[in-house]
PDB file of C-alpha atoms in Angstrom:
ATOM      1  CA  MET A   1      -0.165   0.201  -0.266  1.00 47.00           C
ATOM      2  CA  LYS A   2       0.874   3.534  -1.080  1.00 56.00           C
ATOM      3  CA  ARG A   3       1.698   5.660   2.002  1.00 59.00           C
ATOM      4  CA  LYS A   4       0.747   9.026   2.183  1.00 78.00           C
ATOM      5  CA  ILE A   5       4.154  11.075   2.200  1.00 75.00           C
ATOM      6  CA  LEU A   6       3.526  14.482   3.238  1.00 74.00           C
ATOM      7  CA  LYS A   7       0.957  13.160   5.832  1.00 77.00           C
ATOM      8  CA  ASP A   8       3.521  11.635   6.996  1.00 81.00           C
ATOM      9  CA  ILE A   9       5.777  14.114   7.453  1.00 81.00           C
ATOM     10  CA  PHE A  10       3.142  16.251   9.275  1.00 80.00           C
ATOM     11  CA  ASP A  11       1.930  13.600  10.956  1.00 83.00           C
ATOM     12  CA  ASN A  12       5.361  13.034  12.308  1.00 82.00           C
ATOM     13  CA  LEU A  13       5.690  16.343  13.165  1.00 82.00           C
ATOM     14  CA  GLU A  14       2.409  16.219  15.116  1.00 84.00           C
ATOM     15  CA  GLN A  15       3.324  13.855  17.052  1.00 84.00           C
ATOM     16  CA  SER A  16       6.952  15.953  18.121  1.00 82.00           C
ATOM     17  CA  LEU A  17       5.367  18.666  18.774  1.00 82.00           C
ATOM     18  CA  TYR A  18       2.843  16.578  21.474  1.00 80.00           C
ATOM     19  CA  SER A  19       5.608  15.182  22.673  1.00 82.00           C
ATOM     20  CA  ASP A  20       8.081  17.399  23.899  1.00 81.00           C
ATOM     21  CA  MET A  21       5.185  19.960  25.163  1.00 80.00           C
ATOM     22  CA  ASN A  22       4.235  16.737  27.333  1.00 78.00           C
ATOM     23  CA  ILE A  23       7.528  15.982  28.503  1.00 73.00           C
ATOM     24  CA  ARG A  24       7.582  19.382  29.812  1.00 61.00           C
ATOM     25  CA  ILE A  25       4.487  19.297  31.655  1.00 58.00           C
ATOM     26  CA  GLN A  26       5.178  15.546  33.162  1.00 53.00           C
ATOM     27  CA  HIS A  27       8.619  17.399  34.500  1.00 47.00           C
ATOM     28  CA  ASN A  28       6.968  20.405  36.225  1.00 52.00           C
ATOM     29  CA  LEU A  29       9.093  22.063  33.424  1.00 51.00           C
ATOM     30  CA  GLU A  30       6.509  24.298  32.200  1.00 56.00           C
ATOM     31  CA  ASP A  31       7.377  27.635  30.744  1.00 62.00           C
ATOM     32  CA  GLY A  32       5.726  30.077  28.694  1.00 67.00           C
ATOM     33  CA  LYS A  33       9.006  31.122  26.509  1.00 78.00           C
ATOM     34  CA  TYR A  34       9.497  27.105  26.434  1.00 80.00           C
ATOM     35  CA  ARG A  35       6.262  26.477  24.934  1.00 83.00           C
ATOM     36  CA  GLU A  36       6.294  29.279  22.250  1.00 87.00           C
ATOM     37  CA  TYR A  37       9.147  27.823  21.393  1.00 87.00           C
ATOM     38  CA  LEU A  38       8.205  24.344  20.161  1.00 89.00           C
ATOM     39  CA  VAL A  39       5.335  26.098  18.441  1.00 90.00           C
ATOM     40  CA  LYS A  40       8.022  28.280  16.586  1.00 91.00           C
ATOM     41  CA  ASN A  41      10.162  25.509  15.799  1.00 90.00           C
ATOM     42  CA  VAL A  42       7.842  23.569  13.923  1.00 89.00           C
ATOM     43  CA  LEU A  43       6.458  26.599  12.182  1.00 91.00           C
ATOM     44  CA  THR A  44      10.237  27.074  10.682  1.00 90.00           C
ATOM     45  CA  LYS A  45       9.828  23.842   9.264  1.00 88.00           C
ATOM     46  CA  VAL A  46       6.772  24.388   6.948  1.00 86.00           C
ATOM     47  CA  ILE A  47       6.819  28.138   6.685  1.00 87.00           C
ATOM     48  CA  PRO A  48       8.325  29.919   2.835  1.00 86.00           C
ATOM     49  CA  SER A  49      11.490  31.479   3.745  1.00 85.00           C
ATOM     50  CA  LYS A  50      10.011  34.655   2.716  1.00 84.00           C
ATOM     51  CA  TYR A  51       8.533  35.150   6.224  1.00 88.00           C
ATOM     52  CA  SER A  52       9.929  35.584   9.430  1.00 89.00           C
ATOM     53  CA  ILE A  53       8.714  34.571  13.148  1.00 90.00           C
ATOM     54  CA  THR A  54       9.208  36.318  16.147  1.00 89.00           C
ATOM     55  CA  ASN A  55       7.463  37.736  19.343  1.00 88.00           C
ATOM     56  CA  GLY A  56       6.730  40.976  20.034  1.00 90.00           C
ATOM     57  CA  PHE A  57       4.584  44.097  19.886  1.00 92.00           C
ATOM     58  CA  ILE A  58       2.891  45.350  16.604  1.00 91.00           C
ATOM     59  CA  ILE A  59       2.377  49.371  15.984  1.00 89.00           C
ATOM     60  CA  ASP A  60       1.149  51.323  13.129  1.00 86.00           C
ATOM     61  CA  SER A  61       1.919  55.065  12.049  1.00 84.00           C
ATOM     62  CA  ASN A  62      -0.523  56.856  14.312  1.00 87.00           C
ATOM     63  CA  ASN A  63       1.788  55.487  17.122  1.00 88.00           C
ATOM     64  CA  ASN A  64      -1.106  52.792  18.353  1.00 91.00           C
ATOM     65  CA  ILE A  65       0.373  49.499  19.857  1.00 93.00           C
ATOM     66  CA  SER A  66      -0.908  45.864  20.339  1.00 95.00           C
ATOM     67  CA  GLN A  67      -1.146  43.514  23.277  1.00 94.00           C
ATOM     68  CA  GLU A  68       2.846  41.535  23.290  1.00 93.00           C
ATOM     69  CA  MET A  69       1.969  38.622  20.871  1.00 94.00           C
ATOM     70  CA  ASP A  70       3.321  35.546  21.354  1.00 93.00           C
ATOM     71  CA  ILE A  71       4.192  34.792  17.792  1.00 94.00           C
ATOM     72  CA  ILE A  72       4.441  37.188  14.870  1.00 93.00           C
ATOM     73  CA  ILE A  73       4.852  35.827  11.100  1.00 92.00           C
ATOM     74  CA  TYR A  74       5.829  38.391   8.939  1.00 88.00           C
ATOM     75  CA  ASP A  75       6.804  39.020   5.366  1.00 84.00           C
ATOM     76  CA  LYS A  76      10.509  40.198   5.885  1.00 82.00           C
ATOM     77  CA  ASN A  77      11.186  41.680   2.451  1.00 78.00           C
ATOM     78  CA  TYR A  78       8.965  44.796   3.616  1.00 70.00           C
ATOM     79  CA  VAL A  79      10.684  45.087   7.244  1.00 74.00           C
ATOM     80  CA  PRO A  80      14.017  46.835   8.075  1.00 68.00           C
ATOM     81  CA  PRO A  81      16.151  44.754  10.454  1.00 58.00           C
ATOM     82  CA  PHE A  82      16.373  47.226  13.053  1.00 58.00           C
ATOM     83  CA  PHE A  83      12.854  46.705  13.334  1.00 61.00           C
ATOM     84  CA  GLU A  84      12.953  42.904  15.037  1.00 58.00           C
ATOM     85  CA  GLU A  85      16.670  43.307  16.229  1.00 60.00           C
ATOM     86  CA  THR A  86      16.401  46.462  18.063  1.00 59.00           C
ATOM     87  CA  TYR A  87      12.803  47.254  19.342  1.00 60.00           C
ATOM     88  CA  THR A  88      11.004  43.465  18.761  1.00 81.00           C
ATOM     89  CA  VAL A  89       8.029  45.469  17.186  1.00 87.00           C
ATOM     90  CA  VAL A  90       6.391  45.592  13.889  1.00 88.00           C
ATOM     91  CA  PRO A  91       4.594  47.338  11.836  1.00 86.00           C
ATOM     92  CA  ILE A  92       0.697  46.263  11.059  1.00 86.00           C
ATOM     93  CA  GLU A  93       1.722  46.048   7.025  1.00 82.00           C
ATOM     94  CA  ALA A  94       3.913  43.784   7.055  1.00 84.00           C
ATOM     95  CA  VAL A  95       1.980  41.210   9.396  1.00 88.00           C
ATOM     96  CA  ILE A  96       1.056  38.057   8.241  1.00 88.00           C
ATOM     97  CA  ALA A  97      -0.589  36.174  11.232  1.00 92.00           C
ATOM     98  CA  ILE A  98      -0.798  36.173  14.999  1.00 95.00           C
ATOM     99  CA  ILE A  99      -0.368  33.529  17.724  1.00 96.00           C
ATOM    100  CA  GLN A 100      -1.223  32.914  21.365  1.00 96.00           C
ATOM    101  CA  VAL A 101       0.601  30.184  22.872  1.00 94.00           C
ATOM    102  CA  LYS A 102      -0.832  28.369  26.134  1.00 91.00           C
ATOM    103  CA  THR A 103      -0.718  25.646  27.885  1.00 88.00           C
ATOM    104  CA  THR A 104      -4.131  24.644  29.282  1.00 89.00           C
ATOM    105  CA  LEU A 105      -6.747  26.279  26.740  1.00 90.00           C
ATOM    106  CA  THR A 106      -9.399  27.403  30.059  1.00 91.00           C
ATOM    107  CA  LYS A 107     -11.962  29.506  29.758  1.00 90.00           C
ATOM    108  CA  GLN A 108     -10.260  32.572  31.384  1.00 93.00           C
ATOM    109  CA  ALA A 109      -7.150  31.585  28.771  1.00 93.00           C
ATOM    110  CA  LEU A 110      -9.324  31.279  25.950  1.00 93.00           C
ATOM    111  CA  GLN A 111     -10.559  34.851  26.827  1.00 93.00           C
ATOM    112  CA  ASP A 112      -7.477  36.602  27.559  1.00 95.00           C
ATOM    113  CA  SER A 113      -5.980  34.560  24.584  1.00 95.00           C
ATOM    114  CA  ILE A 114      -9.151  36.569  22.254  1.00 94.00           C
ATOM    115  CA  ASP A 115      -8.591  39.833  23.885  1.00 95.00           C
ATOM    116  CA  ASN A 116      -4.876  40.306  23.395  1.00 96.00           C
ATOM    117  CA  LEU A 117      -4.936  39.163  19.544  1.00 96.00           C
ATOM    118  CA  ASN A 118      -8.091  41.866  19.247  1.00 94.00           C
ATOM    119  CA  SER A 119      -5.482  43.924  20.491  1.00 95.00           C
ATOM    120  CA  ILE A 120      -4.292  44.473  16.908  1.00 92.00           C
ATOM    121  CA  ASN A 121      -7.801  45.652  15.561  1.00 89.00           C
ATOM    122  CA  LYS A 122      -7.206  49.766  16.750  1.00 88.00           C
ATOM    123  CA  LEU A 123      -4.307  49.433  14.815  1.00 88.00           C
ATOM    124  CA  GLU A 124      -4.393  50.988  11.047  1.00 81.00           C
ATOM    125  CA  SER A 125      -2.563  49.981   7.922  1.00 76.00           C
ATOM    126  CA  LYS A 126      -1.362  52.505   5.452  1.00 71.00           C
ATOM    127  CA  THR A 127       0.676  51.718   1.986  1.00 63.00           C
ATOM    128  CA  GLY A 128       2.116  54.272  -0.261  1.00 56.00           C
ATOM    129  CA  GLY A 129       2.032  53.672  -4.096  1.00 49.00           C
ATOM    130  CA  LYS A 130      -0.034  51.506  -6.230  1.00 49.00           C
ATOM    131  CA  ILE A 131      -0.558  48.290  -5.928  1.00 48.00           C
ATOM    132  CA  ILE A 132      -2.559  45.334  -8.051  1.00 49.00           C
ATOM    133  CA  SER A 133      -5.853  43.888  -6.276  1.00 50.00           C
ATOM    134  CA  ALA A 134      -7.257  40.758  -5.488  1.00 51.00           C
ATOM    135  CA  THR A 135      -8.886  40.588  -8.548  1.00 55.00           C
ATOM    136  CA  GLY A 136      -6.357  41.410 -10.917  1.00 54.00           C
ATOM    137  CA  GLY A 137      -5.615  44.234 -12.708  1.00 54.00           C
ATOM    138  CA  LEU A 138      -7.180  46.552 -10.992  1.00 48.00           C
ATOM    139  CA  LEU A 139      -5.319  49.289  -9.499  1.00 47.00           C
ATOM    140  CA  THR A 140      -5.375  51.435  -5.860  1.00 47.00           C
ATOM    141  CA  GLU A 141      -3.851  53.187  -4.175  1.00 46.00           C
ATOM    142  CA  LYS A 142      -4.776  51.732  -0.480  1.00 49.00           C
ATOM    143  CA  ARG A 143      -5.293  48.219   1.383  1.00 51.00           C
ATOM    144  CA  PHE A 144      -6.122  47.059   4.884  1.00 56.00           C
ATOM    145  CA  ILE A 145      -4.735  43.770   5.643  1.00 59.00           C
ATOM    146  CA  ALA A 146      -6.332  41.272   8.088  1.00 74.00           C
ATOM    147  CA  PRO A 147      -3.546  39.576  10.078  1.00 86.00           C
ATOM    148  CA  TYR A 148      -5.195  35.626  10.524  1.00 88.00           C
ATOM    149  CA  LYS A 149      -5.285  35.326  14.407  1.00 93.00           C
ATOM    150  CA  ILE A 150      -4.434  31.929  16.005  1.00 94.00           C
ATOM    151  CA  ILE A 151      -4.870  30.342  19.455  1.00 95.00           C
ATOM    152  CA  VAL A 152      -2.738  27.269  19.875  1.00 94.00           C
ATOM    153  CA  SER A 153      -2.590  25.234  23.210  1.00 91.00           C
ATOM    154  CA  TYR A 154      -1.634  21.615  24.964  1.00 88.00           C
ATOM    155  CA  LYS A 155      -4.683  20.979  26.150  1.00 87.00           C
ATOM    156  CA  THR A 156      -7.967  22.097  27.578  1.00 89.00           C
ATOM    157  CA  ASP A 157     -10.092  21.621  30.659  1.00 87.00           C
ATOM    158  CA  TYR A 158     -12.909  21.770  28.400  1.00 84.00           C
ATOM    159  CA  SER A 159     -15.283  18.568  27.979  1.00 76.00           C
ATOM    160  CA  ASP A 160     -14.313  16.181  24.638  1.00 74.00           C
ATOM    161  CA  THR A 161     -17.588  17.287  23.874  1.00 74.00           C
ATOM    162  CA  HIS A 162     -17.194  20.864  23.863  1.00 79.00           C
ATOM    163  CA  SER A 163     -17.305  22.815  20.468  1.00 79.00           C
ATOM    164  CA  PHE A 164     -15.398  26.399  19.851  1.00 84.00           C
ATOM    165  CA  ILE A 165     -17.259  27.049  16.829  1.00 82.00           C
ATOM    166  CA  ASP A 166     -18.814  30.084  18.666  1.00 81.00           C
ATOM    167  CA  ASN A 167     -15.530  31.763  19.521  1.00 82.00           C
ATOM    168  CA  MET A 168     -14.833  31.339  15.589  1.00 85.00           C
ATOM    169  CA  LYS A 169     -16.298  34.880  15.070  1.00 83.00           C
ATOM    170  CA  TYR A 170     -13.165  36.071  17.159  1.00 86.00           C
ATOM    171  CA  VAL A 171     -10.614  34.036  15.782  1.00 90.00           C
ATOM    172  CA  ASP A 172      -9.483  32.023  12.596  1.00 89.00           C
ATOM    173  CA  MET A 173      -7.849  29.018  13.467  1.00 91.00           C
ATOM    174  CA  LEU A 174      -7.722  27.179  17.441  1.00 92.00           C
ATOM    175  CA  TYR A 175      -5.894  23.931  17.343  1.00 92.00           C
ATOM    176  CA  ILE A 176      -5.548  22.058  20.735  1.00 89.00           C
ATOM    177  CA  VAL A 177      -2.297  19.688  20.760  1.00 89.00           C
ATOM    178  CA  GLU A 178      -3.292  16.979  22.537  1.00 86.00           C
ATOM    179  CA  LYS A 179      -4.433  13.653  21.148  1.00 83.00           C
ATOM    180  CA  GLY A 180      -8.426  13.298  20.651  1.00 80.00           C
ATOM    181  CA  LYS A 181      -8.544  17.116  20.180  1.00 83.00           C
ATOM    182  CA  THR A 182      -9.746  19.043  17.159  1.00 81.00           C
ATOM    183  CA  LEU A 183      -8.456  21.606  14.923  1.00 85.00           C
ATOM    184  CA  THR A 184     -11.097  24.359  14.510  1.00 88.00           C
ATOM    185  CA  ILE A 185     -10.403  26.045  11.420  1.00 85.00           C
ATOM    186  CA  LYS A 186     -12.662  28.975  10.158  1.00 77.00           C
ATOM    187  CA  HIS A 187     -13.442  29.614   6.456  1.00 71.00           C
ATOM    188  CA  ARG A 188     -14.302  33.068   5.103  1.00 63.00           C
ATOM    189  CA  LYS A 189     -16.760  32.676   1.868  1.00 54.00           C
ATOM    190  CA  ASN A 190     -16.009  35.675   0.243  1.00 47.00           C
ATOM    191  CA  ILE A 191     -12.287  36.379  -0.822  1.00 46.00           C
ATOM    192  CA  ASP A 192     -12.928  40.134  -0.848  1.00 45.00           C
ATOM    193  CA  ALA A 193     -12.638  39.212   3.204  1.00 38.00           C
ATOM    194  CA  ILE A 194      -8.974  39.483   2.635  1.00 42.00           C
ATOM    195  CA  VAL A 195      -7.632  42.103   0.675  1.00 46.00           C
ATOM    196  CA  ASN A 196     -10.221  45.160   0.345  1.00 46.00           C
ATOM    197  CA  LYS A 197      -9.996  48.892  -0.240  1.00 50.00           C
ATOM    198  CA  ASP A 198     -12.461  49.531   2.896  1.00 59.00           C
ATOM    199  CA  LYS A 199     -11.880  48.687   6.581  1.00 60.00           C
ATOM    200  CA  ASN A 200     -15.337  48.593   7.668  1.00 67.00           C
ATOM    201  CA  GLN A 201     -16.392  46.522   4.727  1.00 66.00           C
ATOM    202  CA  LEU A 202     -13.912  44.241   4.694  1.00 59.00           C
ATOM    203  CA  LEU A 203     -15.332  43.669   8.844  1.00 61.00           C
ATOM    204  CA  GLU A 204     -18.288  42.865   7.396  1.00 67.00           C
ATOM    205  CA  GLU A 205     -17.808  41.066   5.415  1.00 62.00           C
ATOM    206  CA  GLN A 206     -15.877  38.441   7.601  1.00 60.00           C
ATOM    207  CA  LYS A 207     -18.907  38.066   9.273  1.00 67.00           C
ATOM    208  CA  ASN A 208     -19.489  35.495   6.408  1.00 69.00           C
ATOM    209  CA  TYR A 209     -17.687  32.123   7.174  1.00 73.00           C
ATOM    210  CA  ASN A 210     -18.115  28.484   7.700  1.00 81.00           C
ATOM    211  CA  VAL A 211     -16.359  25.962  10.277  1.00 83.00           C
ATOM    212  CA  GLU A 212     -14.719  23.081  10.196  1.00 84.00           C
ATOM    213  CA  GLU A 213     -13.594  20.877  13.125  1.00 86.00           C
ATOM    214  CA  ILE A 214     -11.155  18.375  12.253  1.00 87.00           C
ATOM    215  CA  LYS A 215      -9.529  15.417  14.387  1.00 84.00           C
ATOM    216  CA  ASP A 216      -7.311  13.368  12.248  1.00 85.00           C
ATOM    217  CA  SER A 217      -3.887  15.122  10.751  1.00 87.00           C
ATOM    218  CA  ARG A 218      -4.840  18.134  12.254  1.00 88.00           C
ATOM    219  CA  LEU A 219      -1.094  19.971  12.288  1.00 88.00           C
ATOM    220  CA  ALA A 220      -1.189  19.716   8.216  1.00 88.00           C
ATOM    221  CA  PHE A 221      -4.780  21.394   7.995  1.00 88.00           C
ATOM    222  CA  PHE A 222      -3.637  23.736  10.263  1.00 89.00           C
ATOM    223  CA  THR A 223      -0.220  24.639   8.182  1.00 88.00           C
ATOM    224  CA  LEU A 224      -1.957  24.080   4.615  1.00 85.00           C
ATOM    225  CA  ASN A 225      -4.785  26.184   5.312  1.00 85.00           C
ATOM    226  CA  LEU A 226      -2.342  28.805   6.893  1.00 86.00           C
ATOM    227  CA  LEU A 227      -0.038  28.846   3.726  1.00 85.00           C
ATOM    228  CA  GLU A 228      -2.940  29.187   1.766  1.00 79.00           C
ATOM    229  CA  LYS A 229      -4.398  31.608   3.541  1.00 76.00           C
ATOM    230  CA  MET A 230      -1.218  33.610   3.238  1.00 77.00           C
ATOM    231  CA  LYS A 231      -0.864  33.289  -0.475  1.00 71.00           C
ATOM    232  CA  LEU A 232      -4.244  35.099  -0.505  1.00 64.00           C
ATOM    233  CA  ILE A 233      -3.363  37.710   2.048  1.00 64.00           C
ATOM    234  CA  ASN A 234       0.332  39.174   0.797  1.00 52.00           C
ATOM    235  CA  ASN A 235      -0.088  40.296  -2.211  1.00 52.00           C
ATOM    236  CA  SER A 236       2.752  42.795  -3.299  1.00 53.00           C
ATOM    237  CA  ILE A 237       2.972  46.102  -0.728  1.00 58.00           C
ATOM    238  CA  ILE A 238       4.856  49.002  -0.425  1.00 61.00           C
ATOM    239  CA  ILE A 239       4.810  50.367   3.183  1.00 69.00           C
ATOM    240  CA  ASN A 240       4.295  54.150   3.714  1.00 67.00           C
ATOM    241  CA  TYR A 241       6.941  54.573   5.830  1.00 65.00           C
ATOM    242  CA  GLU A 242       6.706  58.331   5.709  1.00 70.00           C
ATOM    243  CA  GLU A 243       3.770  58.286   7.986  1.00 73.00           C
ATOM    244  CA  TYR A 244       5.789  56.163  10.706  1.00 72.00           C
ATOM    245  CA  ILE A 245       8.200  59.469  10.830  1.00 71.00           C
ATOM    246  CA  LYS A 246       5.475  61.526  10.922  1.00 71.00           C
ATOM    247  CA  GLY A 247       4.025  59.761  13.788  1.00 68.00           C
ATOM    248  CA  ALA A 248       0.595  60.352  14.696  1.00 57.00           C
ATOM    249  CA  LYS A 249      -1.374  63.853  13.478  1.00 56.00           C
TER     250      LYS A 249
END
């Protein structure tokens, strides 16, 4: 019988992530930074090299700043190195996805993660010059980028029958690493909800989505879904750094 090579690779990565997190907890070595390191380690194996992975804060040119993010995935082609190496802040225009990592997803931990991720809602992206829209051919001078919001947790104290579907109005993916748990993914119905000239229209269109719950090969679905969304969200951009120099008006 032919083996599914790609499936086996992701399943082995998922088993390794589960084992590393489990060993750490069993020996009372729970550490938030180590937990984030394990997730980052997996992401570095599957995220294309044009992207970088860090932690820290997200800013906009109006001097707004997010809460601290456990993991930020951003397009390094548009960000000068000092943003990461000196200040550990990333411009909102370059951010592709943000992730909060937990050991146990309690009701409070879930709410805290959602509040943390939603702290980027106040940030406004500004682009300079002209770009090609997602519809192909149309030139526009402004776009709003909606980074994907993700929660990853080793385990949860919710019952096995609990569904996180109601929580997906706030996040895009929720991944419980513990065996037998689910990966919950939001699929937006309208591609225009990913790149759009009008922020209010974008937020309104994001209310239209389907939710899928996956129990097998969850890391494979998590990664491939993220890559697909990264491909859709990341048109060529020109960050208007002049706005950052001027600051809020």
